[in-house]
Amino acid sequence: IGSGPGGYVAAIRAAQLGMRVAVVEKELLGGVCLNWGCIPTKALLKSAQIFTYIQHAADYGIHVQNAQPDFATMIKRSREVAKKMSKGVYFLLKKNKIEVLQGMGKLAKPQNVIVTNSQGEKITYFAQHILIATGSSARAIPQLPIDHKKVIGYREAMTLVQQPKSIIIVGAGSIGVEFAHFYNAIGTEVTLIEYASQLLPREEEDIAREMAKSFAKAGIQIQTDTEVNGVDTKGIKCQLQCTTKKGTIKNFTGNLVLSAVGITPNLAHIGLEDVTISTKHGKVQVDDFYRTNVPGIYAIGDVVKGPALAHVASAEGIICVEKIAGLHPEPLDYQNIPSCTYCQPEVASVGHTEQTAREAGYKIKIGKFPFSASGKATAAGATGGFVKVIFDAQYGEWLGAHMMGANVTEMISEVIVARKLETTAHEILRSVHPHPTMSEAIIEAVADAYKECIHL
């Protein structure tokens, strides 16, 4: 039930393993990720990146006059990219002989799914195994109700008809930070409000501090340690009333307010109570192989424990169906899951932060290499950011890595594979990295942890 990166990947793997498979989808194939999240936002961010390049073209010896952002075309291209990817999912499902059941799926006893189509017709299907992969949607908070006009969610933020002159973004996690970067890059006045003490609250403090400097330099107004009390949308502009942790009352004004305070699992109206599936803290309870308390019913992705990320849902889906098929997959290692934010500079991380490593009792070695010392970064004009690595001082285990800079979301995979293979710092130091590359910063940071860094 659900055709996002959890559902459709699980469906294809199940088909590869010889099962007869159907996918229930109430909207567009590919789910939120392909249609309203991961993919279309990256298309918008690419437009912003190109516009930023053009604005600085003279630095590279190229003169461009009167370059202007065409907001409508940016939005149009983003939607076309999403549409293309959704069609790609349809092709993959068809190729693997997977039946698509268009409509709203609801669990029913015993082992049934009732699918209600757009005309209200109900058809009941039986399956030995039913996988809940319904994903999530934007979370709303009582003091900031989304009216889809002046107070908007992420869907409206990527389909606006006109570019707003100013926007207040509430929530500085990955979603909020990416939209803040996009709108700021194309000329919108951006205010970013965060309840926690730093931007990207789940990231290393060093990363958050550097990101705040980068955003402030770009002209984004940042307000952390701040709680939203309410919003007034009666006037031409929105008035956002807030209180800081110190008790100071602050008001912010903008044409629009974007609520980016997180997501909530899509579990309503899918029949959980009818089949007595156990939930805890708003999520379905599952074991290491995503089996619920009801035999034959499973759940993956944003509706279960763990980080709500597309690549996590895909991995969980594969593990789940391989276990159903009688294979012997390993449980997913949630300590080796990468987190990526695609603003500029990008952010990527995996494993322990310095703080959590110390709290876990490790004696650690820390290495850090700034891109300002990188030849490739200097040549590219992308010297912002750094690579920070954390190792266990006793055994050389790679505990964590935290990166900020151009293309670091492409670089983090080296760390993930190395950690999976239990690679030590000394093995990394003896692995020759190509020059000149951005990825050299990884080996330089590792070398710095062991007082062997050449280029610092």
Short mmCIF file of N, CA and C in Angstrom, two decimals, residues 54-173:
data_model
loop_
_atom_site.label_atom_id
_atom_site.label_comp_id
_atom_site.label_asym_id
_atom_site.label_seq_id
_atom_site.Cartn_x
_atom_site.Cartn_y
_atom_site.Cartn_z
N ILE A 54 25.57 32.29 -12.74
CA ILE A 54 25.49 33.39 -13.70
C ILE A 54 25.79 34.72 -13.02
N GLN A 55 25.28 34.88 -11.79
CA GLN A 55 25.53 36.11 -11.06
C GLN A 55 27.01 36.32 -10.78
N HIS A 56 27.76 35.23 -10.69
CA HIS A 56 29.19 35.31 -10.42
C HIS A 56 30.03 34.95 -11.64
N ALA A 57 29.42 34.99 -12.81
CA ALA A 57 30.12 34.58 -14.04
C ALA A 57 31.37 35.41 -14.29
N ALA A 58 31.32 36.69 -13.93
CA ALA A 58 32.48 37.57 -14.17
C ALA A 58 33.72 37.08 -13.43
N ASP A 59 33.51 36.41 -12.29
CA ASP A 59 34.65 35.87 -11.54
C ASP A 59 35.40 34.81 -12.33
N TYR A 60 34.72 34.21 -13.31
CA TYR A 60 35.32 33.16 -14.13
C TYR A 60 35.68 33.66 -15.54
N GLY A 61 35.61 34.97 -15.73
CA GLY A 61 35.97 35.55 -17.02
C GLY A 61 34.86 35.51 -18.05
N ILE A 62 33.61 35.41 -17.59
CA ILE A 62 32.47 35.37 -18.50
C ILE A 62 31.52 36.51 -18.13
N HIS A 63 31.12 37.29 -19.11
CA HIS A 63 30.26 38.43 -18.84
C HIS A 63 28.85 38.17 -19.36
N VAL A 64 27.89 38.24 -18.45
CA VAL A 64 26.47 38.03 -18.75
C VAL A 64 25.70 39.24 -18.27
N GLN A 65 24.84 39.75 -19.11
CA GLN A 65 24.09 40.95 -18.75
C GLN A 65 22.61 40.63 -18.54
N ASN A 66 22.03 41.29 -17.55
CA ASN A 66 20.59 41.28 -17.30
C ASN A 66 19.99 39.88 -17.11
N ALA A 67 20.70 39.01 -16.46
CA ALA A 67 20.15 37.69 -16.16
C ALA A 67 19.08 37.83 -15.08
N GLN A 68 17.93 37.23 -15.31
CA GLN A 68 16.82 37.31 -14.37
C GLN A 68 16.21 35.92 -14.16
N PRO A 69 15.79 35.62 -12.94
CA PRO A 69 15.12 34.33 -12.72
C PRO A 69 13.71 34.33 -13.30
N ASP A 70 13.38 33.28 -14.02
CA ASP A 70 12.03 33.11 -14.57
C ASP A 70 11.34 32.08 -13.67
N PHE A 71 10.66 32.58 -12.65
CA PHE A 71 10.10 31.71 -11.61
C PHE A 71 9.13 30.69 -12.19
N ALA A 72 8.26 31.14 -13.08
CA ALA A 72 7.26 30.24 -13.65
C ALA A 72 7.90 29.09 -14.40
N THR A 73 8.97 29.38 -15.13
CA THR A 73 9.66 28.33 -15.89
C THR A 73 10.40 27.38 -14.96
N MET A 74 10.95 27.92 -13.88
CA MET A 74 11.60 27.06 -12.88
C MET A 74 10.59 26.06 -12.31
N ILE A 75 9.42 26.57 -11.95
CA ILE A 75 8.38 25.70 -11.39
C ILE A 75 7.94 24.67 -12.43
N LYS A 76 7.76 25.13 -13.67
CA LYS A 76 7.33 24.24 -14.75
C LYS A 76 8.35 23.12 -14.96
N ARG A 77 9.63 23.47 -15.01
CA ARG A 77 10.66 22.45 -15.22
C ARG A 77 10.67 21.45 -14.06
N SER A 78 10.51 21.94 -12.84
CA SER A 78 10.47 21.07 -11.68
C SER A 78 9.34 20.06 -11.78
N ARG A 79 8.16 20.52 -12.19
CA ARG A 79 7.02 19.61 -12.32
C ARG A 79 7.24 18.61 -13.46
N GLU A 80 7.88 19.05 -14.54
CA GLU A 80 8.15 18.14 -15.66
C GLU A 80 9.13 17.05 -15.25
N VAL A 81 10.13 17.42 -14.44
CA VAL A 81 11.09 16.44 -13.94
C VAL A 81 10.36 15.40 -13.08
N ALA A 82 9.48 15.88 -12.19
CA ALA A 82 8.72 14.97 -11.34
C ALA A 82 7.84 14.04 -12.17
N LYS A 83 7.19 14.60 -13.17
CA LYS A 83 6.31 13.81 -14.04
C LYS A 83 7.10 12.73 -14.77
N LYS A 84 8.28 13.08 -15.24
CA LYS A 84 9.13 12.12 -15.95
C LYS A 84 9.53 10.97 -15.02
N MET A 85 9.90 11.30 -13.79
CA MET A 85 10.30 10.26 -12.84
C MET A 85 9.13 9.36 -12.46
N SER A 86 7.94 9.94 -12.33
CA SER A 86 6.75 9.14 -12.03
C SER A 86 6.45 8.17 -13.16
N LYS A 87 6.59 8.64 -14.39
CA LYS A 87 6.41 7.76 -15.54
C LYS A 87 7.45 6.64 -15.54
N GLY A 88 8.65 6.97 -15.05
CA GLY A 88 9.70 5.97 -14.95
C GLY A 88 9.33 4.86 -13.99
N VAL A 89 8.68 5.21 -12.89
CA VAL A 89 8.22 4.20 -11.94
C VAL A 89 7.15 3.32 -12.58
N TYR A 90 6.24 3.93 -13.31
CA TYR A 90 5.20 3.16 -14.02
C TYR A 90 5.85 2.15 -14.97
N PHE A 91 6.86 2.59 -15.71
CA PHE A 91 7.57 1.70 -16.63
C PHE A 91 8.20 0.52 -15.88
N LEU A 92 8.86 0.82 -14.74
CA LEU A 92 9.52 -0.24 -13.97
C LEU A 92 8.52 -1.25 -13.42
N LEU A 93 7.38 -0.75 -12.95
CA LEU A 93 6.35 -1.66 -12.44
C LEU A 93 5.78 -2.54 -13.55
N LYS A 94 5.53 -1.92 -14.69
CA LYS A 94 5.00 -2.67 -15.84
C LYS A 94 6.01 -3.71 -16.31
N LYS A 95 7.28 -3.31 -16.38
CA LYS A 95 8.35 -4.22 -16.79
C LYS A 95 8.41 -5.45 -15.89
N ASN A 96 8.14 -5.26 -14.61
CA ASN A 96 8.20 -6.36 -13.65
C ASN A 96 6.85 -7.03 -13.41
N LYS A 97 5.89 -6.71 -14.31
CA LYS A 97 4.56 -7.34 -14.27
C LYS A 97 3.85 -7.13 -12.94
N ILE A 98 3.98 -5.91 -12.44
CA ILE A 98 3.33 -5.54 -11.18
C ILE A 98 2.05 -4.78 -11.50
N GLU A 99 0.94 -5.21 -10.91
CA GLU A 99 -0.35 -4.56 -11.16
C GLU A 99 -0.49 -3.31 -10.30
N VAL A 100 -0.91 -2.20 -10.91
CA VAL A 100 -1.15 -0.96 -10.18
C VAL A 100 -2.63 -0.82 -9.91
N LEU A 101 -2.99 -0.72 -8.65
CA LEU A 101 -4.38 -0.55 -8.22
C LEU A 101 -4.57 0.90 -7.80
N GLN A 102 -5.21 1.69 -8.64
CA GLN A 102 -5.36 3.11 -8.38
C GLN A 102 -6.51 3.35 -7.41
N GLY A 103 -6.20 3.95 -6.26
CA GLY A 103 -7.23 4.22 -5.28
C GLY A 103 -6.67 4.23 -3.87
N MET A 104 -7.56 4.38 -2.90
CA MET A 104 -7.19 4.41 -1.49
C MET A 104 -7.28 3.01 -0.91
N GLY A 105 -6.19 2.53 -0.34
CA GLY A 105 -6.16 1.18 0.22
C GLY A 105 -6.48 1.17 1.71
N LYS A 106 -7.27 0.19 2.13
CA LYS A 106 -7.61 0.04 3.54
C LYS A 106 -7.55 -1.42 3.93
N LEU A 107 -6.90 -1.70 5.05
CA LEU A 107 -6.76 -3.06 5.54
C LEU A 107 -8.08 -3.60 6.05
N ALA A 108 -8.30 -4.89 5.84
CA ALA A 108 -9.50 -5.55 6.35
C ALA A 108 -9.18 -7.01 6.64
N LYS A 109 -9.88 -7.60 7.59
CA LYS A 109 -9.65 -9.01 7.92
C LYS A 109 -10.36 -9.89 6.90
N PRO A 110 -9.88 -11.12 6.63
CA PRO A 110 -8.51 -11.56 6.95
C PRO A 110 -7.62 -11.38 5.73
N GLN A 111 -6.50 -10.70 5.89
CA GLN A 111 -5.51 -10.52 4.81
C GLN A 111 -6.10 -9.87 3.56
N ASN A 112 -7.02 -8.94 3.76
CA ASN A 112 -7.64 -8.25 2.63
C ASN A 112 -7.25 -6.79 2.60
N VAL A 113 -7.27 -6.23 1.39
CA VAL A 113 -7.13 -4.79 1.20
C VAL A 113 -8.31 -4.32 0.35
N ILE A 114 -9.07 -3.38 0.88
CA ILE A 114 -10.18 -2.80 0.13
C ILE A 114 -9.69 -1.54 -0.55
N VAL A 115 -9.79 -1.50 -1.87
CA VAL A 115 -9.33 -0.35 -2.64
C VAL A 115 -10.54 0.43 -3.14
N THR A 116 -10.60 1.70 -2.76
CA THR A 116 -11.68 2.59 -3.19
C THR A 116 -11.15 3.53 -4.25
N ASN A 117 -11.71 3.45 -5.47
CA ASN A 117 -11.21 4.30 -6.56
C ASN A 117 -11.86 5.68 -6.52
N SER A 118 -11.49 6.53 -7.50
CA SER A 118 -11.95 7.92 -7.52
C SER A 118 -13.46 8.03 -7.72
N GLN A 119 -14.10 6.98 -8.24
CA GLN A 119 -15.55 6.99 -8.42
C GLN A 119 -16.29 6.46 -7.19
N GLY A 120 -15.52 6.08 -6.16
CA GLY A 120 -16.13 5.56 -4.94
C GLY A 120 -16.39 4.07 -4.96
N GLU A 121 -15.99 3.40 -6.04
CA GLU A 121 -16.18 1.95 -6.15
C GLU A 121 -15.16 1.23 -5.27
N LYS A 122 -15.61 0.17 -4.60
CA LYS A 122 -14.75 -0.60 -3.70
C LYS A 122 -14.51 -2.00 -4.26
N ILE A 123 -13.24 -2.37 -4.31
CA ILE A 123 -12.87 -3.72 -4.73
C ILE A 123 -11.97 -4.32 -3.65
N THR A 124 -12.25 -5.55 -3.27
CA THR A 124 -11.47 -6.21 -2.22
C THR A 124 -10.46 -7.17 -2.84
N TYR A 125 -9.23 -7.07 -2.38
CA TYR A 125 -8.15 -7.94 -2.87
C TYR A 125 -7.59 -8.74 -1.69
N PHE A 126 -7.21 -9.97 -1.96
CA PHE A 126 -6.59 -10.82 -0.94
C PHE A 126 -5.11 -10.98 -1.26
N ALA A 127 -4.28 -10.99 -0.21
CA ALA A 127 -2.85 -11.26 -0.39
C ALA A 127 -2.31 -11.96 0.85
N GLN A 128 -1.38 -12.87 0.63
CA GLN A 128 -0.74 -13.54 1.77
C GLN A 128 0.09 -12.56 2.58
N HIS A 129 0.65 -11.59 1.90
CA HIS A 129 1.52 -10.61 2.55
C HIS A 129 1.09 -9.21 2.14
N ILE A 130 0.90 -8.34 3.12
CA ILE A 130 0.49 -6.96 2.87
C ILE A 130 1.51 -6.03 3.51
N LEU A 131 2.03 -5.11 2.72
CA LEU A 131 3.08 -4.19 3.18
C LEU A 131 2.55 -2.76 3.21
N ILE A 132 2.56 -2.16 4.39
CA ILE A 132 2.14 -0.76 4.55
C ILE A 132 3.34 0.13 4.25
N ALA A 133 3.21 0.97 3.22
CA ALA A 133 4.29 1.89 2.84
C ALA A 133 3.67 3.23 2.45
N THR A 134 2.84 3.75 3.36
CA THR A 134 2.02 4.91 3.04
C THR A 134 2.73 6.25 3.23
N GLY A 135 3.96 6.23 3.75
CA GLY A 135 4.74 7.46 3.81
C GLY A 135 4.23 8.46 4.82
N SER A 136 4.44 9.75 4.52
CA SER A 136 4.10 10.80 5.46
C SER A 136 3.64 12.05 4.72
N SER A 137 3.16 13.01 5.48
CA SER A 137 2.74 14.28 4.91
C SER A 137 3.16 15.39 5.87
N ALA A 138 3.03 16.63 5.43
CA ALA A 138 3.48 17.77 6.23
C ALA A 138 2.75 17.83 7.56
N ARG A 139 3.51 18.05 8.61
CA ARG A 139 2.93 18.18 9.94
C ARG A 139 2.52 19.63 10.18
N ALA A 140 1.38 19.82 10.77
CA ALA A 140 0.92 21.17 11.11
C ALA A 140 0.93 21.33 12.62
N ILE A 141 1.18 22.55 13.09
CA ILE A 141 1.12 22.83 14.52
C ILE A 141 -0.05 23.77 14.78
N PRO A 142 -0.71 23.64 15.93
CA PRO A 142 -1.94 24.40 16.19
C PRO A 142 -1.79 25.91 16.04
N GLN A 143 -0.63 26.44 16.44
CA GLN A 143 -0.43 27.88 16.38
C GLN A 143 -0.07 28.39 14.97
N LEU A 144 0.07 27.44 14.02
CA LEU A 144 0.39 27.83 12.65
C LEU A 144 -0.44 26.98 11.68
N PRO A 145 -1.76 27.17 11.66
CA PRO A 145 -2.60 26.37 10.76
C PRO A 145 -2.34 26.70 9.30
N ILE A 146 -2.23 25.67 8.48
CA ILE A 146 -1.96 25.86 7.05
C ILE A 146 -3.28 26.11 6.32
N ASP A 147 -3.38 27.28 5.67
CA ASP A 147 -4.60 27.59 4.91
C ASP A 147 -4.39 27.41 3.41
N HIS A 148 -3.16 27.04 3.02
CA HIS A 148 -2.79 26.77 1.62
C HIS A 148 -2.82 28.03 0.75
N LYS A 149 -2.97 29.17 1.37
CA LYS A 149 -2.98 30.44 0.63
C LYS A 149 -1.85 31.35 1.12
N LYS A 150 -1.92 31.74 2.38
CA LYS A 150 -0.86 32.58 2.94
C LYS A 150 0.07 31.79 3.86
N VAL A 151 -0.47 30.78 4.51
CA VAL A 151 0.36 29.85 5.27
C VAL A 151 0.35 28.54 4.51
N ILE A 152 1.50 28.18 3.98
CA ILE A 152 1.58 27.08 3.02
C ILE A 152 2.46 25.94 3.51
N GLY A 153 2.31 24.78 2.87
CA GLY A 153 3.18 23.64 3.10
C GLY A 153 4.14 23.49 1.94
N TYR A 154 4.91 22.38 1.95
CA TYR A 154 5.94 22.22 0.93
C TYR A 154 5.36 22.07 -0.47
N ARG A 155 4.16 21.49 -0.59
CA ARG A 155 3.58 21.33 -1.92
C ARG A 155 3.31 22.69 -2.57
N GLU A 156 2.69 23.59 -1.82
CA GLU A 156 2.43 24.92 -2.37
C GLU A 156 3.73 25.67 -2.63
N ALA A 157 4.75 25.43 -1.80
CA ALA A 157 6.03 26.15 -1.95
C ALA A 157 6.72 25.84 -3.27
N MET A 158 6.39 24.68 -3.86
CA MET A 158 7.03 24.35 -5.14
C MET A 158 6.08 24.43 -6.33
N THR A 159 4.90 25.04 -6.10
CA THR A 159 3.95 25.21 -7.21
C THR A 159 3.32 26.60 -7.22
N LEU A 160 3.95 27.56 -6.56
CA LEU A 160 3.41 28.92 -6.52
C LEU A 160 3.34 29.51 -7.93
N VAL A 161 2.33 30.32 -8.17
CA VAL A 161 2.17 30.96 -9.48
C VAL A 161 3.15 32.13 -9.61
N GLN A 162 3.34 32.86 -8.52
CA GLN A 162 4.25 34.01 -8.55
C GLN A 162 5.31 33.87 -7.47
N GLN A 163 6.49 34.38 -7.76
CA GLN A 163 7.55 34.39 -6.77
C GLN A 163 7.22 35.41 -5.68
N PRO A 164 7.21 35.01 -4.43
CA PRO A 164 6.92 35.97 -3.35
C PRO A 164 8.09 36.93 -3.14
N LYS A 165 7.75 38.17 -2.78
CA LYS A 165 8.81 39.14 -2.47
C LYS A 165 9.48 38.80 -1.15
N SER A 166 8.70 38.23 -0.24
CA SER A 166 9.26 37.84 1.06
C SER A 166 8.56 36.59 1.56
N ILE A 167 9.28 35.78 2.30
CA ILE A 167 8.72 34.54 2.84
C ILE A 167 9.34 34.26 4.20
N ILE A 168 8.51 33.84 5.15
CA ILE A 168 8.98 33.40 6.46
C ILE A 168 8.89 31.89 6.48
N ILE A 169 9.99 31.24 6.78
CA ILE A 169 10.01 29.77 6.83
C ILE A 169 10.16 29.35 8.28
N VAL A 170 9.19 28.57 8.76
CA VAL A 170 9.20 28.09 10.14
C VAL A 170 9.68 26.65 10.13
N GLY A 171 10.84 26.43 10.72
CA GLY A 171 11.46 25.10 10.73
C GLY A 171 12.72 25.11 9.90
N ALA A 172 13.87 24.83 10.55
CA ALA A 172 15.16 24.88 9.85
C ALA A 172 15.81 23.51 9.78
N GLY A 173 14.96 22.47 9.59
CA GLY A 173 15.49 21.17 9.23
C GLY A 173 15.83 21.17 7.75
#
